[in-house]
Short mmCIF file of C-alpha atoms in Angstrom, two decimals:
data_model
loop_
_atom_site.label_atom_id
_atom_site.label_comp_id
_atom_site.label_asym_id
_atom_site.label_seq_id
_atom_site.Cartn_x
_atom_site.Cartn_y
_atom_site.Cartn_z
CA MET X 636 20.37 -199.91 154.40
CA ALA X 637 23.71 -198.87 155.83
CA LEU X 638 25.35 -201.94 157.19
CA THR X 639 26.59 -200.18 159.42
CA GLY X 640 43.41 -206.36 174.85
CA ARG X 641 46.17 -207.67 176.06
CA GLN X 642 46.49 -211.25 177.27
CA ARG X 643 46.58 -214.14 174.88
CA PRO X 644 48.17 -214.59 171.44
CA PRO X 645 46.64 -216.92 168.85
CA SER X 646 47.56 -220.57 169.24
CA GLU X 647 50.84 -221.48 167.57
CA HIS X 648 49.16 -223.80 165.09
CA ALA X 649 46.21 -221.57 164.20
CA PHE X 650 47.44 -220.56 160.75
CA SER X 651 49.91 -223.36 159.89
CA PRO X 652 47.96 -224.63 156.83
CA HIS X 653 47.94 -221.13 155.31
CA ASP X 654 51.25 -219.60 156.36
CA ALA X 655 52.71 -219.46 152.85
CA VAL X 656 49.62 -217.82 151.40
CA LEU X 657 49.42 -215.33 154.25
CA ARG X 658 53.08 -214.40 154.00
CA THR X 659 52.55 -213.65 150.32
CA ALA X 660 49.37 -211.70 151.02
CA ALA X 661 50.67 -209.68 153.95
CA PRO X 662 52.45 -206.90 152.00
CA HIS X 663 49.35 -206.32 149.87
CA LEU X 664 46.88 -206.37 152.76
CA ALA X 665 48.94 -204.43 155.26
CA ARG X 666 48.18 -200.84 156.21
CA ARG X 667 50.52 -198.80 158.40
CA ARG X 668 51.95 -201.23 160.97
CA PHE X 669 50.03 -204.43 160.11
CA LEU X 670 52.84 -206.21 158.25
CA THR X 671 52.77 -209.67 159.79
CA VAL X 672 51.21 -213.02 159.08
CA THR X 673 48.85 -212.44 162.00
CA ALA X 674 47.71 -209.14 160.51
CA ALA X 675 47.19 -210.68 157.09
CA ALA X 676 45.14 -213.45 158.67
CA ALA X 677 42.97 -210.89 160.41
CA MET X 678 42.45 -208.99 157.18
CA LEU X 679 41.54 -212.14 155.27
CA ALA X 680 39.25 -213.49 157.95
CA PHE X 681 37.28 -210.31 158.54
CA SER X 682 37.56 -208.38 155.27
CA THR X 683 36.21 -211.20 153.15
CA ASN X 684 33.47 -212.27 155.55
CA ARG X 685 30.95 -209.86 154.05
CA PRO X 686 27.51 -210.65 152.63
CA ALA X 687 27.70 -212.15 149.15
CA ARG X 688 25.36 -211.18 146.33
CA GLY X 689 23.56 -212.99 143.55
CA ALA X 690 23.75 -216.74 143.33
CA THR X 691 26.25 -216.99 146.17
CA ALA X 692 24.19 -214.93 148.62
CA ALA X 693 22.80 -216.62 151.72
CA PRO X 694 19.29 -217.96 151.07
CA GLU X 695 16.42 -215.97 152.53
CA LEU X 696 14.53 -217.44 155.46
CA ASP X 697 10.75 -217.52 155.29
CA ALA X 698 9.90 -215.23 158.23
CA ALA X 699 6.73 -217.23 158.90
CA ARG X 700 9.00 -220.01 160.16
CA ILE X 701 10.34 -217.84 163.02
CA THR X 702 8.28 -219.09 165.94
CA ASP X 703 10.08 -217.31 168.78
CA ASP X 704 10.51 -213.58 169.37
CA PRO X 705 13.55 -212.48 167.30
CA PHE X 706 13.85 -209.11 169.10
CA THR X 707 15.31 -210.41 172.37
CA LEU X 708 18.22 -207.93 172.17
CA GLY X 709 16.01 -204.88 171.82
CA VAL X 710 16.44 -201.84 169.60
CA ALA X 711 18.75 -198.85 169.62
CA SER X 712 19.51 -195.63 167.78
CA GLY X 713 22.59 -193.49 167.54
CA ASP X 714 24.69 -190.66 166.13
CA PRO X 715 21.87 -188.17 165.48
CA LEU X 716 22.44 -185.70 162.64
CA PRO X 717 20.12 -182.84 161.65
CA ASP X 718 18.51 -184.92 158.89
CA SER X 719 19.20 -188.52 159.86
CA VAL X 720 19.65 -191.04 162.64
CA LEU X 721 20.90 -194.61 162.70
CA ILE X 722 18.44 -197.24 163.96
CA TRP X 723 19.58 -200.73 164.96
CA THR X 724 18.39 -204.16 165.97
CA ARG X 725 19.83 -207.66 165.92
CA LEU X 726 17.67 -210.73 165.41
CA ALA X 727 18.23 -213.52 167.92
CA PRO X 728 15.26 -215.77 168.79
CA GLU X 729 17.83 -217.91 170.64
CA PRO X 730 20.21 -215.24 171.96
CA PHE X 731 22.55 -217.69 173.68
CA ALA X 732 23.00 -219.84 170.57
CA GLU X 733 26.05 -219.13 168.45
CA ASP X 734 23.93 -218.34 165.39
CA GLY X 735 21.17 -216.64 167.38
CA GLY X 736 18.80 -219.37 166.30
CA LEU X 737 18.64 -218.27 162.66
CA GLY X 738 21.35 -220.37 161.09
CA GLN X 739 23.06 -219.07 157.96
CA GLN X 740 20.02 -217.60 156.24
CA ARG X 741 19.36 -213.92 155.70
CA VAL X 742 16.12 -212.40 156.96
CA ALA X 743 14.06 -209.54 155.51
CA VAL X 744 13.31 -206.95 158.19
CA SER X 745 10.75 -204.18 157.75
CA TRP X 746 11.23 -200.90 159.57
CA GLU X 747 9.14 -197.80 160.26
CA VAL X 748 9.92 -194.31 161.57
CA ALA X 749 7.00 -192.22 162.80
CA MET X 750 6.32 -188.88 164.47
CA ASP X 751 4.06 -190.51 167.08
CA GLU X 752 4.52 -193.49 169.35
CA ARG X 753 1.38 -195.20 167.98
CA PHE X 754 2.84 -195.11 164.45
CA VAL X 755 -0.22 -193.41 162.98
CA PHE X 756 1.91 -190.86 161.13
CA VAL X 757 4.67 -192.94 159.56
CA GLU X 758 7.30 -190.70 158.01
CA GLN X 759 9.51 -193.36 156.44
CA SER X 760 9.56 -197.11 156.04
CA GLY X 761 11.54 -199.74 154.22
CA VAL X 762 12.99 -203.24 154.21
CA ALA X 763 16.53 -204.18 155.25
CA ALA X 764 18.32 -207.50 155.14
CA ALA X 765 19.70 -209.08 158.31
CA HIS X 766 22.72 -211.03 157.05
CA PRO X 767 24.24 -214.00 158.89
CA GLU X 768 27.70 -212.58 158.11
CA TYR X 769 26.80 -209.63 160.39
CA ALA X 770 25.19 -211.80 163.10
CA HIS X 771 21.74 -210.82 161.75
CA SER X 772 22.21 -207.22 162.84
CA VAL X 773 20.40 -204.42 161.03
CA HIS X 774 21.75 -200.89 160.68
CA VAL X 775 19.44 -198.45 158.89
CA ASP X 776 20.63 -194.91 158.27
CA VAL X 777 17.28 -193.13 158.07
CA LYS X 778 17.71 -189.94 156.06
CA GLY X 779 15.46 -187.05 155.09
CA LEU X 780 14.22 -186.38 158.63
CA MET X 781 13.41 -182.97 160.09
CA PRO X 782 16.00 -181.30 162.33
CA ASP X 783 15.54 -181.07 166.08
CA SER X 784 12.66 -183.53 166.10
CA CYS X 785 11.61 -186.56 168.11
CA TYR X 786 10.81 -189.78 166.25
CA TYR X 787 9.69 -193.30 167.08
CA TYR X 788 10.86 -196.42 165.26
CA ARG X 789 10.25 -200.15 165.20
CA PHE X 790 11.07 -203.28 163.21
CA ARG X 791 8.95 -206.18 161.97
CA VAL X 792 9.83 -209.75 160.99
CA GLY X 793 6.92 -211.89 159.89
CA ALA X 794 4.31 -211.64 162.64
CA TRP X 795 6.82 -210.29 165.17
CA ILE X 796 7.05 -206.57 165.98
CA SER X 797 9.93 -205.15 167.97
CA PRO X 798 9.51 -202.92 171.02
CA PRO X 799 9.31 -199.30 169.88
CA GLY X 800 12.30 -197.04 170.19
CA ARG X 801 12.38 -193.30 170.69
CA THR X 802 15.07 -191.17 169.08
CA ARG X 803 15.69 -187.65 167.83
CA THR X 804 17.60 -185.61 165.31
CA ALA X 805 20.08 -182.84 166.04
CA PRO X 806 19.23 -179.18 165.40
CA ALA X 807 20.05 -177.76 161.97
CA ALA X 808 23.69 -176.94 161.40
CA GLY X 809 24.55 -173.54 162.85
CA SER X 810 21.11 -173.00 164.37
CA ASP X 811 20.89 -171.28 167.74
CA ALA X 812 19.81 -174.11 170.00
CA ASP X 813 19.28 -172.72 173.50
CA SER X 814 20.22 -175.83 175.44
CA MET X 815 20.64 -179.57 175.38
CA ARG X 816 20.84 -182.32 177.98
CA LEU X 817 23.21 -185.24 177.70
CA ALA X 818 24.30 -188.11 179.90
CA ALA X 819 27.69 -189.82 180.03
CA VAL X 820 28.00 -193.49 181.03
CA ALA X 821 30.73 -196.13 181.00
CA CYS X 822 31.99 -199.43 182.38
CA GLN X 823 29.17 -201.94 182.76
CA ALA X 824 30.68 -205.25 183.86
CA TYR X 825 27.65 -207.55 183.82
CA GLN X 826 29.06 -209.80 186.51
CA ASP X 827 29.55 -206.91 188.97
CA GLY X 828 25.89 -206.07 189.46
CA TYR X 829 22.60 -204.91 188.05
CA TYR X 830 22.18 -202.07 185.56
CA THR X 831 20.12 -200.01 187.97
CA ALA X 832 21.67 -196.80 186.69
CA HIS X 833 20.43 -197.58 183.16
CA ARG X 834 16.91 -198.10 184.51
CA HIS X 835 16.96 -194.61 185.99
CA LEU X 836 18.66 -193.16 182.91
CA ALA X 837 15.81 -194.46 180.75
CA ARG X 838 13.46 -192.18 182.74
CA GLU X 839 15.58 -189.04 182.35
CA ASP X 840 14.74 -186.20 179.98
CA ILE X 841 17.91 -186.57 177.91
CA ASP X 842 18.69 -185.68 174.30
CA VAL X 843 21.72 -187.97 173.81
CA VAL X 844 23.66 -190.55 175.85
CA PHE X 845 27.42 -190.80 175.37
CA HIS X 846 28.78 -194.26 176.18
CA LEU X 847 32.48 -193.81 176.84
CA GLY X 848 33.63 -197.40 176.75
CA ASP X 849 33.79 -200.78 178.44
CA TYR X 850 30.33 -201.58 177.13
CA LEU X 851 31.20 -205.19 177.86
CA TYR X 852 34.02 -207.07 179.58
CA GLU X 853 35.89 -209.98 178.14
CA TYR X 854 36.07 -211.73 181.54
CA ALA X 855 34.18 -214.90 182.37
CA VAL X 856 30.63 -214.75 183.75
CA ASP X 857 29.56 -217.72 185.86
CA SER X 858 26.17 -219.42 185.80
CA ALA X 859 24.80 -217.17 188.59
CA GLY X 860 25.78 -213.94 186.79
CA GLY X 861 28.55 -213.15 189.28
CA ALA X 862 27.47 -210.57 191.87
CA ARG X 863 23.91 -210.70 190.53
CA ARG X 864 23.60 -214.10 192.23
CA TYR X 865 20.76 -215.41 190.09
CA THR X 866 18.63 -218.08 191.71
CA ASP X 867 15.84 -218.31 189.12
CA VAL X 868 18.03 -218.71 186.01
CA LYS X 869 21.30 -220.42 185.17
CA LEU X 870 23.52 -218.90 182.51
CA PRO X 871 25.07 -221.37 180.05
CA ASP X 872 28.70 -222.40 180.36
CA VAL X 873 29.56 -220.58 177.12
CA PHE X 874 29.93 -217.37 179.16
CA ASN X 875 32.15 -218.90 181.83
CA ARG X 876 35.35 -218.24 179.87
CA GLU X 877 37.22 -215.23 178.58
CA ALA X 878 35.98 -213.92 175.24
CA THR X 879 38.66 -214.19 172.54
CA THR X 880 36.89 -215.17 169.29
CA LEU X 881 34.23 -213.55 167.12
CA ALA X 882 31.67 -216.09 168.36
CA ASP X 883 32.65 -215.33 171.97
CA TYR X 884 32.23 -211.59 171.58
CA ARG X 885 28.92 -211.93 169.75
CA LEU X 886 27.56 -214.11 172.53
CA ARG X 887 28.84 -211.74 175.20
CA TYR X 888 26.96 -208.85 173.58
CA ALA X 889 23.87 -211.05 173.52
CA LEU X 890 24.22 -211.63 177.26
CA TYR X 891 24.60 -207.93 178.01
CA LYS X 892 21.77 -206.87 175.73
CA THR X 893 19.30 -209.28 177.29
CA ASP X 894 19.45 -207.04 180.38
CA PRO X 895 16.08 -205.21 180.49
CA ASP X 896 17.50 -202.00 181.97
CA LEU X 897 20.13 -201.64 179.25
CA ARG X 898 17.49 -202.31 176.59
CA ALA X 899 15.25 -199.67 178.16
CA ALA X 900 17.95 -197.00 178.07
CA HIS X 901 18.72 -197.76 174.41
CA ALA X 902 15.05 -197.72 173.47
CA GLN X 903 14.49 -194.32 175.09
CA HIS X 904 17.57 -192.34 173.99
CA PRO X 905 19.95 -192.20 171.03
CA PHE X 906 23.45 -193.32 172.02
CA VAL X 907 26.82 -192.09 170.79
CA VAL X 908 29.29 -194.89 171.52
CA THR X 909 33.05 -195.27 171.64
CA TRP X 910 35.10 -198.15 172.98
CA ASP X 911 37.78 -198.42 175.64
CA ASP X 912 39.84 -201.54 176.34
CA HIS X 913 37.52 -204.27 177.65
CA GLU X 914 35.49 -204.49 174.47
CA THR X 915 38.66 -206.21 173.27
CA GLU X 916 41.06 -206.93 176.14
CA ASN X 917 42.21 -205.24 179.33
CA ASN X 918 44.64 -202.36 178.75
CA TYR X 919 45.60 -203.28 175.20
CA ALA X 920 47.50 -200.51 173.42
CA GLY X 921 47.35 -200.32 169.65
CA ALA X 922 48.85 -203.57 168.38
CA PHE X 923 50.20 -204.58 171.81
CA ASP X 924 48.27 -207.02 173.98
CA GLU X 925 48.27 -207.05 177.77
CA LYS X 926 51.47 -209.10 177.80
CA ASN X 927 53.21 -206.47 175.64
CA SER X 928 53.35 -208.81 172.66
CA PRO X 929 53.44 -206.75 169.45
CA GLN X 930 50.98 -207.81 166.75
CA ALA X 931 49.82 -210.89 168.68
CA ASP X 932 46.48 -209.33 169.49
CA LEU X 933 45.35 -208.22 166.05
CA VAL X 934 43.24 -211.26 165.16
CA ARG X 935 41.47 -210.95 168.50
CA ARG X 936 41.11 -207.21 167.96
CA ALA X 937 39.56 -207.77 164.54
CA ALA X 938 37.01 -210.13 166.08
CA ALA X 939 36.21 -207.71 168.89
CA TYR X 940 35.88 -204.72 166.57
CA ARG X 941 33.62 -206.66 164.21
CA ALA X 942 31.31 -207.73 167.06
CA TYR X 943 31.29 -204.20 168.46
CA TRP X 944 30.03 -202.73 165.19
CA GLU X 945 27.45 -205.49 164.77
CA ASN X 946 25.99 -204.74 168.18
CA GLN X 947 26.02 -200.94 168.25
CA PRO X 948 24.03 -198.21 166.46
CA LEU X 949 26.89 -197.22 164.16
CA ARG X 950 26.95 -196.21 160.51
CA ALA X 951 28.77 -197.93 157.65
CA ALA X 952 31.72 -195.55 158.07
CA GLN X 953 32.55 -197.32 161.33
CA LEU X 954 32.45 -200.86 159.89
CA PRO X 955 35.89 -202.39 160.59
CA THR X 956 38.29 -203.68 158.00
CA GLY X 957 40.17 -206.42 159.80
CA PRO X 958 41.70 -204.93 162.97
CA ASP X 959 41.09 -201.34 161.81
CA ALA X 960 38.02 -199.18 162.38
CA ARG X 961 37.54 -195.41 162.13
CA LEU X 962 35.60 -194.82 165.35
CA TYR X 963 36.61 -191.23 166.09
CA ARG X 964 34.10 -188.83 164.59
CA ARG X 965 32.46 -185.45 165.05
CA LEU X 966 28.85 -184.49 165.80
CA ALA X 967 27.25 -181.11 166.40
CA TRP X 968 24.21 -179.69 168.19
CA GLY X 969 23.47 -176.57 166.16
CA SER X 970 25.85 -173.78 167.13
CA LEU X 971 25.60 -174.77 170.79
CA ALA X 972 28.04 -177.68 170.91
CA GLN X 973 30.59 -179.61 168.89
CA PHE X 974 31.37 -183.15 170.05
CA ASP X 975 34.73 -184.65 169.11
CA ILE X 976 34.47 -188.33 170.02
CA LEU X 977 37.90 -189.90 170.47
CA ASP X 978 39.39 -193.39 170.27
CA THR X 979 42.30 -193.56 172.72
CA ARG X 980 42.99 -197.31 172.34
CA GLN X 981 43.51 -198.20 168.71
CA TYR X 982 46.40 -195.85 167.88
CA ARG X 983 48.22 -195.39 171.18
CA SER X 984 51.85 -196.14 171.97
CA ASP X 985 52.36 -199.02 174.37
CA GLN X 986 52.12 -198.01 178.02
CA ALA X 987 55.36 -196.92 179.65
CA TYR X 988 56.97 -198.69 182.62
CA ASN X 989 55.15 -201.97 181.97
CA ASP X 990 51.82 -200.23 182.57
CA ARG X 991 52.35 -199.96 186.31
CA PRO X 992 51.71 -196.84 188.42
CA HIS X 993 54.90 -194.85 188.07
CA ALA X 994 56.18 -191.30 188.36
CA PRO X 995 56.54 -189.69 184.92
CA GLY X 996 60.02 -190.02 183.53
CA ALA X 997 62.06 -190.25 180.37
CA GLU X 998 60.14 -193.28 179.10
CA SER X 999 56.65 -191.88 179.57
CA ASP X 1000 57.61 -188.34 178.51
CA ASP X 1001 59.17 -189.33 175.19
CA PRO X 1002 57.80 -186.70 172.74
CA ALA X 1003 57.18 -189.41 170.16
CA ARG X 1004 54.62 -191.13 172.35
CA THR X 1005 50.97 -190.65 171.49
CA LEU X 1006 47.60 -191.59 172.91
CA THR X 1007 45.56 -190.66 169.86
CA GLY X 1008 47.91 -191.30 166.95
CA ALA X 1009 49.11 -188.48 164.72
CA GLU X 1010 46.19 -188.59 162.28
CA GLN X 1011 43.51 -188.41 164.97
CA GLU X 1012 45.42 -185.66 166.77
CA ARG X 1013 45.52 -183.54 163.59
CA TRP X 1014 41.83 -184.22 163.02
CA LEU X 1015 41.01 -183.03 166.55
CA LEU X 1016 43.06 -179.85 166.37
CA ASP X 1017 41.85 -179.00 162.87
CA GLY X 1018 38.28 -179.46 164.06
CA TRP X 1019 38.81 -177.06 166.91
CA ARG X 1020 40.31 -174.44 164.62
CA ALA X 1021 37.24 -174.66 162.39
CA SER X 1022 34.72 -174.85 165.24
CA GLU X 1023 32.15 -172.10 165.66
CA ALA X 1024 30.36 -173.87 168.51
CA LEU X 1025 29.89 -172.28 171.91
CA TRP X 1026 30.88 -175.50 173.72
CA ASN X 1027 33.55 -177.88 172.52
CA VAL X 1028 33.03 -181.23 174.23
CA MET X 1029 35.55 -184.08 174.00
CA PRO X 1030 34.01 -187.46 174.93
CA GLN X 1031 36.85 -189.95 175.41
CA GLN X 1032 38.02 -192.81 177.57
CA VAL X 1033 40.84 -192.30 180.08
CA CYS X 1034 41.53 -189.63 182.68
CA PHE X 1035 42.79 -186.48 180.95
CA SER X 1036 43.72 -184.33 183.96
CA GLN X 1037 46.78 -185.01 186.06
CA ARG X 1038 46.01 -187.45 188.85
CA LYS X 1039 48.68 -188.06 191.48
CA PHE X 1040 48.31 -191.20 193.56
CA ASP X 1041 50.66 -190.10 196.37
CA LEU X 1042 51.47 -187.09 198.52
CA THR X 1043 55.18 -187.80 198.16
CA ALA X 1044 57.31 -186.42 195.35
CA PRO X 1045 57.66 -187.63 192.73
CA ALA X 1046 54.15 -189.03 192.84
CA ARG X 1047 53.06 -192.11 190.96
CA MET X 1048 50.47 -191.72 188.23
CA SER X 1049 48.57 -193.99 185.84
CA MET X 1050 50.60 -194.96 182.80
CA ASP X 1051 47.39 -196.03 181.05
CA ALA X 1052 45.85 -192.53 181.26
CA TRP X 1053 46.99 -189.23 179.74
CA ASP X 1054 49.50 -188.92 182.61
CA GLY X 1055 51.46 -191.66 180.86
CA TYR X 1056 51.38 -189.67 177.62
CA ARG X 1057 52.15 -186.13 178.79
CA ALA X 1058 53.66 -184.98 175.50
CA SER X 1059 50.46 -186.06 173.77
CA ARG X 1060 48.36 -184.20 176.35
CA ASN X 1061 50.53 -181.09 176.02
CA ARG X 1062 50.01 -181.04 172.26
CA VAL X 1063 46.24 -181.33 172.68
CA MET X 1064 46.16 -178.58 175.31
CA ALA X 1065 48.33 -176.34 173.15
CA GLY X 1066 45.99 -176.99 170.24
CA ALA X 1067 42.94 -176.05 172.28
CA LYS X 1068 44.56 -172.79 173.36
CA ALA X 1069 45.80 -171.97 169.85
CA ALA X 1070 42.30 -172.52 168.47
CA GLY X 1071 40.84 -170.15 171.05
CA ILE X 1072 38.60 -172.79 172.61
CA ASP X 1073 37.03 -170.94 175.55
CA ASN X 1074 34.44 -173.45 176.73
CA TRP X 1075 36.17 -176.83 176.65
CA MET X 1076 34.69 -179.84 178.41
CA VAL X 1077 36.16 -183.33 178.60
CA LEU X 1078 33.91 -186.33 179.35
CA THR X 1079 35.71 -189.42 180.61
CA GLY X 1080 34.97 -193.03 181.57
CA ASP X 1081 37.31 -195.88 182.62
CA VAL X 1082 38.06 -195.18 186.30
CA HIS X 1083 34.85 -196.42 188.02
CA VAL X 1084 34.58 -193.26 190.13
CA GLY X 1085 33.13 -189.82 189.67
CA TYR X 1086 35.66 -186.99 189.40
CA ALA X 1087 35.28 -183.30 188.64
CA PHE X 1088 38.46 -181.47 187.57
CA ASP X 1089 39.55 -178.03 186.61
CA ILE X 1090 41.91 -178.54 183.67
CA LYS X 1091 44.89 -176.35 184.52
CA ASP X 1092 47.42 -174.71 182.24
CA ASP X 1093 50.01 -176.12 184.67
CA PHE X 1094 48.66 -178.93 186.84
CA ASP X 1095 51.50 -178.45 189.35
CA ASP X 1096 50.56 -174.81 189.91
CA PRO X 1097 47.08 -174.45 191.41
CA GLN X 1098 47.19 -170.71 190.61
CA SER X 1099 47.71 -171.26 186.89
CA ARG X 1100 44.95 -170.53 184.42
CA THR X 1101 41.99 -172.92 184.16
CA VAL X 1102 41.50 -173.85 180.51
CA GLY X 1103 38.61 -176.30 180.76
CA THR X 1104 36.74 -178.80 182.88
CA GLU X 1105 36.68 -182.60 183.00
CA PHE X 1106 34.07 -184.96 184.40
CA THR X 1107 34.45 -188.71 184.83
CA CYS X 1108 31.11 -190.46 184.89
CA THR X 1109 31.91 -193.34 187.29
CA SER X 1110 30.64 -196.78 186.19
CA ILE X 1111 27.27 -198.35 185.58
CA ALA X 1112 28.29 -201.56 187.34
CA SER X 1113 32.05 -202.17 187.29
CA GLY X 1114 33.48 -202.33 190.78
CA GLY X 1115 30.28 -203.38 192.54
CA ASN X 1116 28.41 -201.02 194.85
CA GLY X 1117 31.43 -198.89 195.59
CA THR X 1118 31.63 -196.41 198.43
CA GLU X 1119 31.30 -192.65 198.72
CA LYS X 1120 34.79 -192.09 200.11
CA ARG X 1121 37.36 -194.72 199.27
CA ALA X 1122 40.41 -195.24 201.46
CA ASP X 1123 42.45 -193.04 199.10
CA TRP X 1124 39.91 -190.19 199.01
CA GLU X 1125 41.81 -187.80 201.27
CA THR X 1126 45.15 -188.51 199.58
CA TYR X 1127 43.76 -187.85 196.12
CA MET X 1128 42.00 -184.64 197.13
CA LYS X 1129 45.14 -183.26 198.79
CA ALA X 1130 47.52 -184.38 196.05
CA ASN X 1131 45.34 -182.94 193.29
CA PRO X 1132 43.98 -179.50 194.25
CA HIS X 1133 42.35 -179.17 190.81
CA MET X 1134 40.18 -182.21 191.72
CA LYS X 1135 36.93 -180.74 193.01
CA TYR X 1136 34.93 -183.94 193.50
CA PHE X 1137 35.63 -187.64 194.05
CA ASP X 1138 32.91 -190.25 194.70
CA GLY X 1139 33.32 -194.01 194.39
CA ARG X 1140 29.69 -195.08 193.88
CA ARG X 1141 27.92 -196.21 190.70
CA GLY X 1142 25.84 -194.01 188.40
CA TYR X 1143 26.31 -191.51 185.59
CA VAL X 1144 26.84 -187.83 184.80
CA ARG X 1145 24.05 -185.59 183.50
CA VAL X 1146 25.03 -182.36 181.74
CA GLU X 1147 22.86 -179.46 180.62
CA LEU X 1148 24.65 -177.19 178.16
CA GLY X 1149 23.23 -173.69 177.91
CA ARG X 1150 24.10 -170.34 176.41
CA ASP X 1151 25.25 -168.90 179.75
CA ASN X 1152 26.63 -171.93 181.56
CA ALA X 1153 26.68 -175.69 181.86
CA GLN X 1154 25.34 -177.56 184.86
CA VAL X 1155 26.75 -180.98 185.66
CA ASP X 1156 24.96 -183.36 188.03
CA PHE X 1157 26.50 -186.53 189.41
CA ARG X 1158 23.70 -189.10 189.64
CA THR X 1159 24.47 -191.95 192.04
CA VAL X 1160 22.58 -195.16 192.80
CA SER X 1161 22.26 -196.64 196.27
CA ALA X 1162 23.29 -200.19 195.34
CA ILE X 1163 23.65 -202.48 192.33
CA THR X 1164 24.23 -205.92 193.84
CA ARG X 1165 20.49 -206.20 194.24
CA PRO X 1166 17.79 -204.79 191.95
CA GLY X 1167 15.69 -201.80 192.87
CA GLY X 1168 18.31 -199.31 194.03
CA THR X 1169 17.33 -195.65 194.28
CA ILE X 1170 19.07 -192.71 192.65
CA ALA X 1171 20.06 -189.27 193.92
CA THR X 1172 22.01 -186.25 192.76
CA THR X 1173 25.06 -186.27 195.02
CA ALA X 1174 26.84 -183.20 193.63
CA SER X 1175 26.18 -180.43 191.11
CA PHE X 1176 28.61 -178.01 189.50
CA VAL X 1177 28.33 -175.04 187.16
CA THR X 1178 30.93 -173.79 184.71
CA GLU X 1179 30.20 -170.45 183.10
CA VAL X 1180 30.58 -169.50 179.45
CA GLY X 1181 33.82 -167.60 178.98
CA SER X 1182 35.00 -168.36 182.52
CA PRO X 1183 36.26 -171.96 182.77
CA GLY X 1184 36.30 -173.50 186.21
CA LEU X 1185 33.94 -175.30 188.52
CA LYS X 1186 31.58 -173.74 191.02
CA SER X 1187 29.19 -175.65 193.25
CA ALA X 1188 25.64 -175.32 191.95
#
């Protein structure tokens, strides 16, 4: 079994009984910039809270005593490799209880992986432990599978059997896969509406779903579920506050994962996940919280990162150590595509100009500023130099292409996106060109709208060379129903001639990568503030192999 921000500092008295110990421990626990008492506290709290072994291990619960369904949060799979896939569940017979209804006992969980959905031909099986230290989550890295194959999986606890999940492996390394279909999703504020887009996504013929961040929001959810306006249920008060602690974040994931449409999408497709800001706190940047307080957010970040790993289909390599987690990683789909999944939150410099829309200037254009951190940037560029894939796809969080907010000069731009880190963007673009990346695609979340961009060699010169394409996938729910053409639609389209599409409704992006071209479909739902919305393809684009740039399909 592979057990695999910015608003509020800790209270001033939180660590007073242990300050002396933590000050002594800090130099030994610190890595890179985490050299404070707060950082040491985070390391101690979350590095040592791992399952014990032997006599000190949590006692095992007799599964026969579990009288309510423990699989209320569903199942999921993720990060498919040619010979393995990660399968996940989390036991919670009482999902809105802090301990999930299982107390501090570990639970033995059986699992099966089969070639057929009736589980007649079981390929692999085993037993994993659901530890209370990991919120009774189970992460099984199932190895020895056949490449490019569909599998079904399920879990069992006592007399309870989970819903089945469907997953798949990637093609063999270097094999000539003809095509693949992926979807990109992001931004699913529970309180803003129903997950109608996930319901439709579960019915799509998709190989992999990329979730580009804001899987949950730290904001309060009232008893009626916000814009969902529940009349038949009343959510407990535990959700009607901002999430700041490990218990808060665990409960918030439980709330989100009780949504049947989200569970359906996870059960049908393997997910590749990466976080943005709201999994921790709005617009945090590295060690800086939303109030620009250095280091103050690290204990909260450690809690958020821990809960994220517990609730996602991630391998042991992504398990956090305190406020650190290696989330950026690389996957491949034969020789067809290489996916470089980025983390643009954990290592970034603090936003320039107090994180307000601002024209680029000396502060934002400081060459020392970074969105990815130096290590991740080197990893990305080295990966491109070594890539033999036809398509190089970069799933990440914030808008990569230049996006002017005004028709006046100088125009304001987002200091939270790559526009606020232009030196960092220039290095990445130079690296892509130096590596000879011909078919470069960027997948983006964050902005709650659908965009299609030509990535230009010089964004201020519409006649300059197109070096790639970018697609933002709008949001699943964040922002409510939205509207096709926002009030700023005309301004944005005129100010940004490389912007080929802009739609403010909810949905997702569907991409088919082929040997000759890629087709990108923007899938948009009619409404999310009530269940049952319909879906339609509102725009389609093609970008051809060897000829970057968008054409209407």
